[in-house]
Coordinates of C-alpha atoms and ligand atoms in Angstrom, one line a residue:
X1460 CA 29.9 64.4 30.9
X1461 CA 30.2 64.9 34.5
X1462 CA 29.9 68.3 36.4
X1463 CA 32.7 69.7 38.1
X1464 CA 33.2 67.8 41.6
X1465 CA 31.6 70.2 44.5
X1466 CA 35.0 69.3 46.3
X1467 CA 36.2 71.5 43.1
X1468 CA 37.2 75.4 43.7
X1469 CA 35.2 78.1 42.0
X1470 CA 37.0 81.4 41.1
X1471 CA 34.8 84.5 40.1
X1472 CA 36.8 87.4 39.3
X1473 CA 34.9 90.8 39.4
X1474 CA 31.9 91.3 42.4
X1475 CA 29.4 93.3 40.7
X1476 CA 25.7 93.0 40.1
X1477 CA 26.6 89.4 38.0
X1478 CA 30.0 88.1 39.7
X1479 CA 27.9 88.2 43.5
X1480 CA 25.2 86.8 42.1
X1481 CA 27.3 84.1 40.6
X1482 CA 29.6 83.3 43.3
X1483 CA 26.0 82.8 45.2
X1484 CA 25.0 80.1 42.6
X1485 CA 27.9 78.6 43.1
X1486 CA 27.9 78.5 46.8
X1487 CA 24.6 77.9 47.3
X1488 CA 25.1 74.5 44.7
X1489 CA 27.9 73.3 47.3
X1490 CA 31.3 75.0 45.9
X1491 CA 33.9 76.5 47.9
X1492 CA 34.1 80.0 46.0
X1493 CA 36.9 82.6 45.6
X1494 CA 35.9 86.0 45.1
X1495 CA 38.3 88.5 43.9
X1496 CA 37.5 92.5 42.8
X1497 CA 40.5 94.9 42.1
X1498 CA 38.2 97.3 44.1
X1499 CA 39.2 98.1 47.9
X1500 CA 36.5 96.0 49.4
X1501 CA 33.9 95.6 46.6
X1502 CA 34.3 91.9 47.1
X1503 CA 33.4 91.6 51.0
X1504 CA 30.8 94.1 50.1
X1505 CA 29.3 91.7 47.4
X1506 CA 30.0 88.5 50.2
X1507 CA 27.6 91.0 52.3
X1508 CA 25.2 91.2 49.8
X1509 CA 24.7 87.8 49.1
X1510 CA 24.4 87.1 52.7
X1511 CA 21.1 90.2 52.8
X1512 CA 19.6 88.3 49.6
X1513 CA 20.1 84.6 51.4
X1514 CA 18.4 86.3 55.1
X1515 CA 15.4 87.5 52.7
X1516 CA 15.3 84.1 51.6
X1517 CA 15.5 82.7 55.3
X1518 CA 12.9 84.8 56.3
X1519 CA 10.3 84.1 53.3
X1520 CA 10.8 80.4 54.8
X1521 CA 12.8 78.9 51.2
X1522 CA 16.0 78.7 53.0
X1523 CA 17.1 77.1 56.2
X1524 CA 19.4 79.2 58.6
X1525 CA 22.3 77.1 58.9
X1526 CA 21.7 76.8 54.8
X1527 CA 22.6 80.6 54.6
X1528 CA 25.2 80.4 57.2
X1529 CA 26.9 77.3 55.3
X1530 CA 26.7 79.2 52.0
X1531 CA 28.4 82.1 53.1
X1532 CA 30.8 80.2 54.8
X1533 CA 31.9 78.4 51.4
X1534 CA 33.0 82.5 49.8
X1535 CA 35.8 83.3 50.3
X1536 CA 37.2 87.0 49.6
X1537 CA 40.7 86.9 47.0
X1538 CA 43.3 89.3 48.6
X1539 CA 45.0 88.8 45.1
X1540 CA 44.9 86.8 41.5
X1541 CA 47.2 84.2 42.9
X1542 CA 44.7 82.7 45.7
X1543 CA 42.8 81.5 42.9
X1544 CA 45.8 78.9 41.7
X1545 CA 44.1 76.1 43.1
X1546 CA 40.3 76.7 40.9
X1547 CA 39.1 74.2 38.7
X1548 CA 36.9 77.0 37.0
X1549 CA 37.5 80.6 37.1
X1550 CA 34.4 82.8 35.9
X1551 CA 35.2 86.5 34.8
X1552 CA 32.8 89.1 35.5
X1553 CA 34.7 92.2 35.3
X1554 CA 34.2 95.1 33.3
X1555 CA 32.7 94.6 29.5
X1556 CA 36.2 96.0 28.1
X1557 CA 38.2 94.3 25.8
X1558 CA 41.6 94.8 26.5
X1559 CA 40.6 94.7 30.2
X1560 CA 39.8 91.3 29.9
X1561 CA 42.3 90.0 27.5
X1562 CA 44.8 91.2 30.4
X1563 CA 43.1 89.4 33.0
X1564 CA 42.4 86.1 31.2
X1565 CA 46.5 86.2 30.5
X1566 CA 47.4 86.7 34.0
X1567 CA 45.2 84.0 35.1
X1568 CA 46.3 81.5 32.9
X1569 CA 49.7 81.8 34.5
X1570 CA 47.9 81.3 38.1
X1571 CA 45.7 78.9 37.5
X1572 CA 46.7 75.1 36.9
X1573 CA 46.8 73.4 33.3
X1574 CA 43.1 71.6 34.2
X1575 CA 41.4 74.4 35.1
X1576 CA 39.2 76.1 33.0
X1577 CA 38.3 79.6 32.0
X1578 CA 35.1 81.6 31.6
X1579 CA 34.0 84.7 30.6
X1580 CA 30.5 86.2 31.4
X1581 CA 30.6 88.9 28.6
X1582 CA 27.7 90.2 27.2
X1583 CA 28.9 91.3 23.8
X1584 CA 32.2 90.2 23.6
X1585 CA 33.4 87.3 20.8
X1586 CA 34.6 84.7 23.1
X1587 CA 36.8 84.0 20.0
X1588 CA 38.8 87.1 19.7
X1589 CA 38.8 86.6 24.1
X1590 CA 40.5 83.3 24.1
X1591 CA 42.9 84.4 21.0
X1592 CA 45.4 85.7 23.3
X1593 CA 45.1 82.5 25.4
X1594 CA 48.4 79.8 25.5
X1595 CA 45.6 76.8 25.6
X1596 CA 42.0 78.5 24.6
X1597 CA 40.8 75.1 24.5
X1598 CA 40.0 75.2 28.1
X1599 CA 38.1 78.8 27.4
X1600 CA 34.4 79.3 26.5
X1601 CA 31.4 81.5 27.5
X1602 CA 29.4 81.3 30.5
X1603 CA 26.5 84.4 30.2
X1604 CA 24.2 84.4 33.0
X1605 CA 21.3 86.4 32.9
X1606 CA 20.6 89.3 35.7
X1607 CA 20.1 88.3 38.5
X1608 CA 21.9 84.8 38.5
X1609 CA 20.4 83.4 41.2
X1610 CA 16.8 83.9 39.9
X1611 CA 17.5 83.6 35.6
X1612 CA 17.6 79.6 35.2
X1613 CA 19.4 80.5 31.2
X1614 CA 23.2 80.6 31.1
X1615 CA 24.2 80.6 27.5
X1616 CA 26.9 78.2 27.0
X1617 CA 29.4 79.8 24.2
X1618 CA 31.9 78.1 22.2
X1619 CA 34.6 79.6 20.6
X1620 CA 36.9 79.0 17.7
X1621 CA 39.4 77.1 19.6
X1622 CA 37.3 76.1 22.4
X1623 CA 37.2 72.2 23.3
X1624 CA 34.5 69.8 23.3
X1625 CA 35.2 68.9 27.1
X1626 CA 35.6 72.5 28.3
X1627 CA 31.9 73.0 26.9
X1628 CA 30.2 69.8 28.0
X1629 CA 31.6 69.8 31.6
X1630 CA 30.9 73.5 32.1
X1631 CA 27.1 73.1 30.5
X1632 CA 27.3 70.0 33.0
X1633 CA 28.2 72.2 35.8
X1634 CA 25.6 75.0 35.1
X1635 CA 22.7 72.1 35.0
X1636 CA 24.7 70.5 38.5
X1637 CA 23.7 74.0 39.8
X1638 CA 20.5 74.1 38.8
X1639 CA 20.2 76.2 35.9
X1640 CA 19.0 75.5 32.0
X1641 CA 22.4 75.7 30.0
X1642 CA 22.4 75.9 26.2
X1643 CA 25.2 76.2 23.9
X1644 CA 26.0 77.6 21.2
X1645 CA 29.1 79.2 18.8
X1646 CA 30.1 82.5 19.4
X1647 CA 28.5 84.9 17.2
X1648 CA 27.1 88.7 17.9
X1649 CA 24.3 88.6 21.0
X1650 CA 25.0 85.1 21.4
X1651 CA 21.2 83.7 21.0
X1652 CA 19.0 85.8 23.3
X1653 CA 20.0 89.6 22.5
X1654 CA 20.3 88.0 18.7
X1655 CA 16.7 86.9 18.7
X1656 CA 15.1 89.6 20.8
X1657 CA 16.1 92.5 19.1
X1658 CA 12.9 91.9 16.7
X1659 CA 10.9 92.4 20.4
X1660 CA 12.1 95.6 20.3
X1661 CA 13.0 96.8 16.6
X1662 CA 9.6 96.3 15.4
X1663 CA 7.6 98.4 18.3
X1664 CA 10.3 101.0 18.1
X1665 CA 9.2 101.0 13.8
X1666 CA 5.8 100.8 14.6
X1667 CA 5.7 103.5 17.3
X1668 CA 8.2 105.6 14.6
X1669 CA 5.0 105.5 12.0
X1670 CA 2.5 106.2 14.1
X1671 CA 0.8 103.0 14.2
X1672 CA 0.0 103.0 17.5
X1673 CA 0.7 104.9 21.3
X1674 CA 3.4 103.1 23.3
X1675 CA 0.6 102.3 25.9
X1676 CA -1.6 100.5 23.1
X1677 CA 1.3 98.7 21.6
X1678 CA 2.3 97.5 25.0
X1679 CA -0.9 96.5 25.9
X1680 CA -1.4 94.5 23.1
X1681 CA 1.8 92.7 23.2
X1682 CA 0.6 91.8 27.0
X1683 CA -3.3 91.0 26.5
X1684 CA -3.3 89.7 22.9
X1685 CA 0.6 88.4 22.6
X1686 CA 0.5 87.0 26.1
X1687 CA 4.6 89.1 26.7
X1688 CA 4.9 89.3 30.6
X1689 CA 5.7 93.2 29.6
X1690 CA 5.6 95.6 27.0
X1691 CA 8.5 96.1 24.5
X1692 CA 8.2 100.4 25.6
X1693 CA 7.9 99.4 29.6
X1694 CA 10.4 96.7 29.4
X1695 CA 13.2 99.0 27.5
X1696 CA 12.4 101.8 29.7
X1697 CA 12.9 99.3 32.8
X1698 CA 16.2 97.9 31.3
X1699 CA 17.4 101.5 30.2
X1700 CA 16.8 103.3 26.7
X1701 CA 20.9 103.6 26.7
X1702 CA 21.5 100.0 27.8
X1703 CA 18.9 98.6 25.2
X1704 CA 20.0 100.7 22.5
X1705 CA 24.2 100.0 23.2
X1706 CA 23.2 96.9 22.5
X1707 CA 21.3 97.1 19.8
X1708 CA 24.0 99.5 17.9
X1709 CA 26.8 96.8 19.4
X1710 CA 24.6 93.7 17.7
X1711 CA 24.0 96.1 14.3
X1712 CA 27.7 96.9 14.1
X1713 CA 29.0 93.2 14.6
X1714 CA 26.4 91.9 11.9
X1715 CA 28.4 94.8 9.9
X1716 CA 25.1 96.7 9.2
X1717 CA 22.4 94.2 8.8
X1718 CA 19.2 95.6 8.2
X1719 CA 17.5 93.3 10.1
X1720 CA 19.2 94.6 13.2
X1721 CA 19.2 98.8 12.3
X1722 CA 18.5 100.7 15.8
X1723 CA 16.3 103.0 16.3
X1724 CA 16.4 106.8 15.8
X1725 CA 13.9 107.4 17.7
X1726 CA 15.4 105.4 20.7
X1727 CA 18.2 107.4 20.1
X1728 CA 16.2 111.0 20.3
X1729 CA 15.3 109.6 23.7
X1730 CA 19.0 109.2 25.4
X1731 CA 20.3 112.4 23.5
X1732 CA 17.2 114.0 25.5
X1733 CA 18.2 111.8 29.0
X1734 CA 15.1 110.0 29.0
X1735 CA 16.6 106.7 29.7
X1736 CA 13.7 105.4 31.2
X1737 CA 12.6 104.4 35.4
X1738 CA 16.1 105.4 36.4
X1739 CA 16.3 108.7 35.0
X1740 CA 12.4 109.4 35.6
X1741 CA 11.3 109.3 32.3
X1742 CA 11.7 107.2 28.9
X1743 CA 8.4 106.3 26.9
X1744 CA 6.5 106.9 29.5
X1745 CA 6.5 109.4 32.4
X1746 CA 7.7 108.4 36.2
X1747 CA 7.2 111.6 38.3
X1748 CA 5.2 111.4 41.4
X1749 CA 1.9 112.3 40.2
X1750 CA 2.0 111.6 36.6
X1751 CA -1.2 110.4 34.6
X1752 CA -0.3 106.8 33.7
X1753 CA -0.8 106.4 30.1
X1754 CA -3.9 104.2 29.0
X1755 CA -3.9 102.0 25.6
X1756 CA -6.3 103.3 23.0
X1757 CA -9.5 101.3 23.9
X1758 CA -12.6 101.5 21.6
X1759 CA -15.9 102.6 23.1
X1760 CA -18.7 99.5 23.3
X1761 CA -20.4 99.1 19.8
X1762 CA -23.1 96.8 19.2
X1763 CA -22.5 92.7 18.8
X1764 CA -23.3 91.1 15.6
X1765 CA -26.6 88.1 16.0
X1766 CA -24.5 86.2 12.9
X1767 CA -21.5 85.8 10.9
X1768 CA -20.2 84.1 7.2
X1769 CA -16.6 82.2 7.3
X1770 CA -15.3 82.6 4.4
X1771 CA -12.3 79.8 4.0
X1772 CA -10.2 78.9 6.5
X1773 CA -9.0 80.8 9.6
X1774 CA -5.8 78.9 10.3
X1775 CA -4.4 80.5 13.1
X1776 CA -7.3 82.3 14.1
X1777 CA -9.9 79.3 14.0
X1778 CA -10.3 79.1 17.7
X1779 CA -12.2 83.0 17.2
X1780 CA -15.2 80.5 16.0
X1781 CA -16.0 78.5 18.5
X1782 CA -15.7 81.6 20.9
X1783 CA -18.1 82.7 18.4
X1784 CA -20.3 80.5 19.5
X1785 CA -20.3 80.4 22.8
X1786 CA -21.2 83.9 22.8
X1787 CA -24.2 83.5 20.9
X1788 CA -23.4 84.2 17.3
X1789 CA -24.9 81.9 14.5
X1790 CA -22.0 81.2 12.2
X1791 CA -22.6 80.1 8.7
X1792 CA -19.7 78.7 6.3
X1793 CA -19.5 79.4 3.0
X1794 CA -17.0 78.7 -0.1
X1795 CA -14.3 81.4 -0.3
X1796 CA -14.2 83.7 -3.2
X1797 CA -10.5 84.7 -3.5
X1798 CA -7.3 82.7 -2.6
X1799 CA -5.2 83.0 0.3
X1800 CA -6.3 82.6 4.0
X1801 CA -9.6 82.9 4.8
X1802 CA -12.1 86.2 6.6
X1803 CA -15.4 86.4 8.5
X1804 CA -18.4 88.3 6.6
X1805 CA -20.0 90.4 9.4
X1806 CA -22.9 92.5 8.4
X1807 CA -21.3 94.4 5.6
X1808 CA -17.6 94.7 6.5
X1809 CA -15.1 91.7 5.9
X1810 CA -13.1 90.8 9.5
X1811 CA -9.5 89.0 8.5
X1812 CA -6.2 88.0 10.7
X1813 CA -3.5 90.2 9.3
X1814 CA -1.3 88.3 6.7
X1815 CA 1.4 91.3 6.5
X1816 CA -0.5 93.2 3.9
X1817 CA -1.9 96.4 4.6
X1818 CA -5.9 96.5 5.0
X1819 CA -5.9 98.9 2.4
X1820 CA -3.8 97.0 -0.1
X1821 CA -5.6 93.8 0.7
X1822 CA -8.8 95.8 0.4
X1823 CA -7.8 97.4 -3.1
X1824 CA -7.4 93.2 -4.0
X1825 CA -11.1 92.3 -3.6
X1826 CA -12.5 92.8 0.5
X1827 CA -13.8 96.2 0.0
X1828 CA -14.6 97.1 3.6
X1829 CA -11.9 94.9 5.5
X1830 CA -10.8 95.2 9.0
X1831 CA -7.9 93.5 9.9
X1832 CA -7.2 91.9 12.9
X1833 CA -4.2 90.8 14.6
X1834 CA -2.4 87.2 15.9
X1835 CA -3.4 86.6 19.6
X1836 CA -1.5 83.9 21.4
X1837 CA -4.5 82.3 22.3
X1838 CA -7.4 84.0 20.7
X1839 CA -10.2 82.6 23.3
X1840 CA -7.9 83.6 26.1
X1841 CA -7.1 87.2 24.9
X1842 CA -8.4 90.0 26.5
X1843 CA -7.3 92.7 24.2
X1844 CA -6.8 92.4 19.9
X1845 CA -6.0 95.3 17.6
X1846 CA -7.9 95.9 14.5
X1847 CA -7.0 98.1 12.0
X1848 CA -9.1 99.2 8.9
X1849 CA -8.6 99.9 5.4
X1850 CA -8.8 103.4 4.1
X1851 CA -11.5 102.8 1.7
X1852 CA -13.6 101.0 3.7
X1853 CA -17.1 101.8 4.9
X1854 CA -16.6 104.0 7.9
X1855 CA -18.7 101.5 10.1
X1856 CA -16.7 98.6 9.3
X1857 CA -14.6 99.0 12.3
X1858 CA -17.7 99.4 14.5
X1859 CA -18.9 96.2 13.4
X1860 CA -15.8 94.6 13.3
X1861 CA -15.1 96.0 17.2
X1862 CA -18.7 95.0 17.7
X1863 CA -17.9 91.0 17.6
X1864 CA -14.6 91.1 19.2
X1865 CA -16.6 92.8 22.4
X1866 CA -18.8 90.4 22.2
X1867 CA -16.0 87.3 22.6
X1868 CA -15.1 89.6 25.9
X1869 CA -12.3 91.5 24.3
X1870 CA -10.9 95.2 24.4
X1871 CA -10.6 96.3 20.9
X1872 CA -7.6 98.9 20.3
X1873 CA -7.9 100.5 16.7
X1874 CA -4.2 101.3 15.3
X1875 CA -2.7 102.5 12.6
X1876 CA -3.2 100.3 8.9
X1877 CA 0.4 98.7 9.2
X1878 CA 1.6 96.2 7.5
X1879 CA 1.9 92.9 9.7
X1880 CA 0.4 94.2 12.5
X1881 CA 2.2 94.5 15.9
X1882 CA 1.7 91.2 17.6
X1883 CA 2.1 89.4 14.1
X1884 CA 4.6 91.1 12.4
X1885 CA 6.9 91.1 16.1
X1886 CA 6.6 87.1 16.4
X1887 CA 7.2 86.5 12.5
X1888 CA 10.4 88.9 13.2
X1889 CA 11.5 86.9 16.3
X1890 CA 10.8 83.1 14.4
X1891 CA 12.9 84.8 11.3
X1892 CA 16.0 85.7 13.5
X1893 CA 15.4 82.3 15.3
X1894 CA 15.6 80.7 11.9
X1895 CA 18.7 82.6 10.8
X1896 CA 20.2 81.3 13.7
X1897 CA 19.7 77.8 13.6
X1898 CA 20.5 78.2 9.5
X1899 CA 24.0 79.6 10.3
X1900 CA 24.7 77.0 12.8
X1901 CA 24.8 79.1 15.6
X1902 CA 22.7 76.9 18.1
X1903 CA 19.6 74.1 17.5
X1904 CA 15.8 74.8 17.0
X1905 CA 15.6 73.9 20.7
X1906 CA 18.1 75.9 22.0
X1907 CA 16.5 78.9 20.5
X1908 CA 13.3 78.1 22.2
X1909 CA 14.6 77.5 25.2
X1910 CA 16.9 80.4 25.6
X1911 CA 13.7 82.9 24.4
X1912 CA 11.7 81.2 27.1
X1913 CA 14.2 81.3 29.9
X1914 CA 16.7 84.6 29.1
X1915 CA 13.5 86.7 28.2
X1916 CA 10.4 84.9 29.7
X1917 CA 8.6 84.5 26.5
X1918 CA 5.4 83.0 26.2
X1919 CA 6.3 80.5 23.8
X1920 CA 9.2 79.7 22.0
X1921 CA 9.4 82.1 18.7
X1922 CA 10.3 79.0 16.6
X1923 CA 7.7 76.4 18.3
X1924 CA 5.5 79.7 18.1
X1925 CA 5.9 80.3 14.2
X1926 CA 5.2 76.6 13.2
X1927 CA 2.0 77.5 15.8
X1928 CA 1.1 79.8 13.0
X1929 CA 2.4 78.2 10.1
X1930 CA 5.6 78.5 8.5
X1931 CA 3.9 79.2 5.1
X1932 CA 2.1 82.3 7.0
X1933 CA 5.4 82.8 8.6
X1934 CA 7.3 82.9 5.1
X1935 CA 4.0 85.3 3.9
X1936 CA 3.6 87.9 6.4
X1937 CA 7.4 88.3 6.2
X1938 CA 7.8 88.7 1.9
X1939 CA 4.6 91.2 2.9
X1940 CA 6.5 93.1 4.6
X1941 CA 9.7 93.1 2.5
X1942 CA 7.4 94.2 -0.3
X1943 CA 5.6 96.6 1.8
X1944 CA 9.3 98.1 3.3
X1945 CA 11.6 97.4 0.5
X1946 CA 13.9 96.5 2.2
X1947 CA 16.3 93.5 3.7
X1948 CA 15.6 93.5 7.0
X1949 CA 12.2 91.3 6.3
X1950 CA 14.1 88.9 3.9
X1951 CA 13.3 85.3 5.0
X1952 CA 15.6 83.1 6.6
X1953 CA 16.4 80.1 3.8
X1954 CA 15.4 77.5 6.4
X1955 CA 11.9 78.6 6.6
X1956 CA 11.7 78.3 2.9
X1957 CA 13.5 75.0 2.9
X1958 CA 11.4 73.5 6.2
X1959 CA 8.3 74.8 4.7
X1960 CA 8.8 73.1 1.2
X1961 CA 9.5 70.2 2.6
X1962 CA 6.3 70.3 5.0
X1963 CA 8.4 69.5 7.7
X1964 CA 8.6 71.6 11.2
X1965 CA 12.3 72.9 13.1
X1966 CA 11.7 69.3 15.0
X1967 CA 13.1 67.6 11.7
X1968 CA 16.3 68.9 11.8
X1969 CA 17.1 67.6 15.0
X1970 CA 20.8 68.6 16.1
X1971 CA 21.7 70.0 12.5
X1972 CA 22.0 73.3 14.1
X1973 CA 25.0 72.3 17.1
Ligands
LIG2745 P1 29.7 95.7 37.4 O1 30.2 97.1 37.0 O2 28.5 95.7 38.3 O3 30.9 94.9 38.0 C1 32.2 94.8 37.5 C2 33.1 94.6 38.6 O4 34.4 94.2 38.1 C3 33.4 95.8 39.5 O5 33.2 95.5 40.8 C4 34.8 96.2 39.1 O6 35.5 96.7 40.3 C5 35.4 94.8 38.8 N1 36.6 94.9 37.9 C6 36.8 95.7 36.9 N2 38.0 95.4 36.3 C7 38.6 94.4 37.1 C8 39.8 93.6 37.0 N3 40.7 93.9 36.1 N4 40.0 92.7 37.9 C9 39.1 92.4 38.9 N5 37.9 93.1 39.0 C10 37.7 94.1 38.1 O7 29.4 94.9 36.0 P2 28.4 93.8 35.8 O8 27.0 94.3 35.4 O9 28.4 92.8 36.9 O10 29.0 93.1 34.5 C11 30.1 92.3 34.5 C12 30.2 91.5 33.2 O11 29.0 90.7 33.1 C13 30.3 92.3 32.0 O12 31.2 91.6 31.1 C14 28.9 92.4 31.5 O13 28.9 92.6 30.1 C15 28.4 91.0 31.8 N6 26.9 90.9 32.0 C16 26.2 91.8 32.6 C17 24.8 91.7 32.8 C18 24.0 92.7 33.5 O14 22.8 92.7 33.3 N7 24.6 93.6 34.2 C19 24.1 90.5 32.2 C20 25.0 89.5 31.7 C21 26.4 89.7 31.5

């Protein structure tokens, strides 16, 4: 399908932080664009803005001057709705209000002409119920950028119920035309990136709830050992407690109450209190002039093992052997003694990656002085891994344990004995709403990974990620933790089950998903 012509008008209604920065993609890919705001002014005021951001860009030597000048030339401010008649594609960016936008959608399909099509940027809207009220909602979809639109490559390309094929391939067309990485999917609650990553954040908030950990450690460790640009606590309190948790409460309530997406209460002590995070000058952590930063629990040096015993396999966690290695440390292999995923024998504590038990419950099962360890991105790579140990465990077992970590060239933080882990039990979470994704039809395998990578800068795809690790693992750490929880929010999604049965990976099933 072809993109829209750049002869073709662009209309974007509303000139806040997403319809500037859209009308800039726009322009800046070739369109004439028409900006209207109901706001005295707020549109020339946006036109001025984009102009700042496009001088920053002159000035860091990424944009030529007549570039800028040609750009701005090509937006155009609305004095009304009916100066966007002539638009092939209007985008609305207005207020996240319902009723708001049903009215403005109506009065622009009486402006516009019976080609053009319609957009909405909503966040958490069904672009179903939107286009209901539409005389032809074939020509309507979903067009979510990400904040700020000129620098986030994702747009989320929505269908709706009624929503034509060639509404949805010639705006995806038109997004990749302006450089961007469209992917599309069916309406449904948080479309697929505030679907997926509510796990990012559900699962710290949980672990932080229990005491499994500070928010500086689990950050940390989501950073050095998960290889996440930031911390779940950091990023939330960057976004805005409130923001994160309207969503969150906006995704719960539209899944009507699944357990898989409960917000958090303590997230919710925090905005009663105000602590919203940077903006308000404190969240998780504190932002007053002067304040102690907070530092992740780090264990003191203890000393490195000369040798080891692999017991089984490490899946996963092999690559921890051959770092082994180069650090000196004679490793012997040796049949293991129970089923299951294999451990390391140092001295006289048992080291194993975490498989969603608790150390304590695993420990009660046979490995009498385990320390648990937890999933690394890269395990040579990582700088920092958390270990955990069981309660009945030799109290030197986590010195030893620390002891050959440190050696490898790694920070060891000791947390809390919870099931899964942080870094584990998070990605597992973030492959399982993936799954249930794909599973409902929602969006392809791909899409997910692609939207997780681009919309939220992931290291890795959660899906790609959890066939990384195994979907059998996957499928185990998760029943684990339903076991552990009692409860539904850690049931599995069927298509891990079914994918893992028939040993095949999410690249099987192709565009099954779409
Ligand atoms: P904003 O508050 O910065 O801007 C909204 C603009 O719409 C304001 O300038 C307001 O005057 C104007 N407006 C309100 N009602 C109008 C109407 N009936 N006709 C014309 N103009 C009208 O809001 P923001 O953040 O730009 O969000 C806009 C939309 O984009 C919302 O639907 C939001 O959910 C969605 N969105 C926001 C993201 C964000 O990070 N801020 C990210 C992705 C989507």
């Amino acid at each position: 399908m072809k993109p829209l012509d750049k002869e073709q008008l662009i209309g974007v209604v509303g000139a806040g932080a997403m319809g500037g920065g859209i009308a800039e993609v726009a322009a800046m890919a070739g369109h004439r664009v028409m900006l209207l705001d109901s706001r005295a002014g707020a549109a020339a005021r946006a036109r001025e803005g984009i102009g700042d951001r496009l001088a920053r860009l002159v000035e860091k030597g990424r944009l030529a001057a007549n570039g800028r000048e040609a750009a701005l030339e090509r937006i155009e401010v609305a004095d009304g709705i009916e100066a966007l008649a002539p638009c092939a594609l209007v985008i609305e960016a207005i207020v996240e209000d319902l009723g708001v936008k049903l009215e403005l959608l109506a009065a622009l399909e009486t402006v516009v002409g019976p080609e053009a099509l319609l957009a909405t940027n909503t966040s958490s809207l069904s672009v179903s119920e939107l286009g209901a009220g539409l005389r032809d909602p074939r020509r309507f979809l979903g067009m979510h950028f990400f904040n700020p639109p000129s620098r986030m490559a994702l747009v989320e390309i929505v269908r709706g119920l009624a929503t034509g094929d060639e509404a949805l391939e010639r705006v995806a067309a038109t997004a990749a035309a302006w450089g961007k990485r469209p992917v599309t999917l069916c309406s449904s609650p948080g479309f697929i990136v505030n679907r997926v990553a509510r796990a990012f954040y559900g699962e710290a908030l949980r672990l932080l709830e229990e005491g499994a950990g500070h928010a500086a450690t689990i950050d940390a460790l989501m950073r050095e050992s998960g290889g996440f640009r930031m911390g779940p606590f950091e990023l939330m309190d960057l976004i805005g407690n409130d923001v994160n948790l309207a969503v969150s409460r906006s995704v719960h309530q539209a899944f009507h109450g699944d357990a898989r997406f409960t917000p958090s209460l303590r997230q919710q002590e925090l905005v009663d209190a105000g602590r919203l995070g940077r903006k308000s000058g404190k969240g998780f952590y504190d932002y007053a002039d002067g304040a102690t930063p907070t530092a992740p629990t780090t264990m003191s040096p203890c000393p490195a093992p000369r040798s080891l015993v692999v017991r089984g396999e490490l899946g996963v966690a092999a690559p921890l052997l051959d770092a082994a290695l180069a650090a000196g440390i004679a490793i012997e292999r040796r049949e293991a003694v129970l089923p299951g995923a294999g451990w390391l024998e140092i001295g006289e504590a048992q080291a194993a990656l975490t498989d969603g038990r608790s150390a304590t419950e695993r420990a009660a099962q046979g490995l009498e002085n385990l320390v648990l360890f937890d999933l690394a991105l890269d395990f040579r790579q990582a700088t920092r891994i958390a270990v955990a140990v069981a309660d009945q465990a030799d109290p030197d077992s986590i010195e030893t344990v620390a002891g050959f970590f440190q050696a490898l060239g790694k920070q060891v933080s000791r947390i809390d004995d919870a099931p899964g882990m942080i870094v584990m039990r998070t990605v597992c979470m973030l492959t399982n709403l993936g799954a249930d994704a794909v599973h409902k039809g929602v969006c392809t395998a791909a899409a997910v990974d692609l939207a997780m990578r681009e919309g939220t800068a992931y290291p890795r795809g959660p899906l790609e990620w959890g066939e990384a690790i195994g979907i059998g693992t996957v499928i185990q750490v998760l029943e684990h933790l339903e076991r552990a929880y009692g409860e539904g929010r850690y049931r599995v999604a069927p298509l891990l089950r079914r994918l893992h049965w028939a040993g095949r990976g999410f690249g099987s099933i192709g565009e099954a998903g779409s």
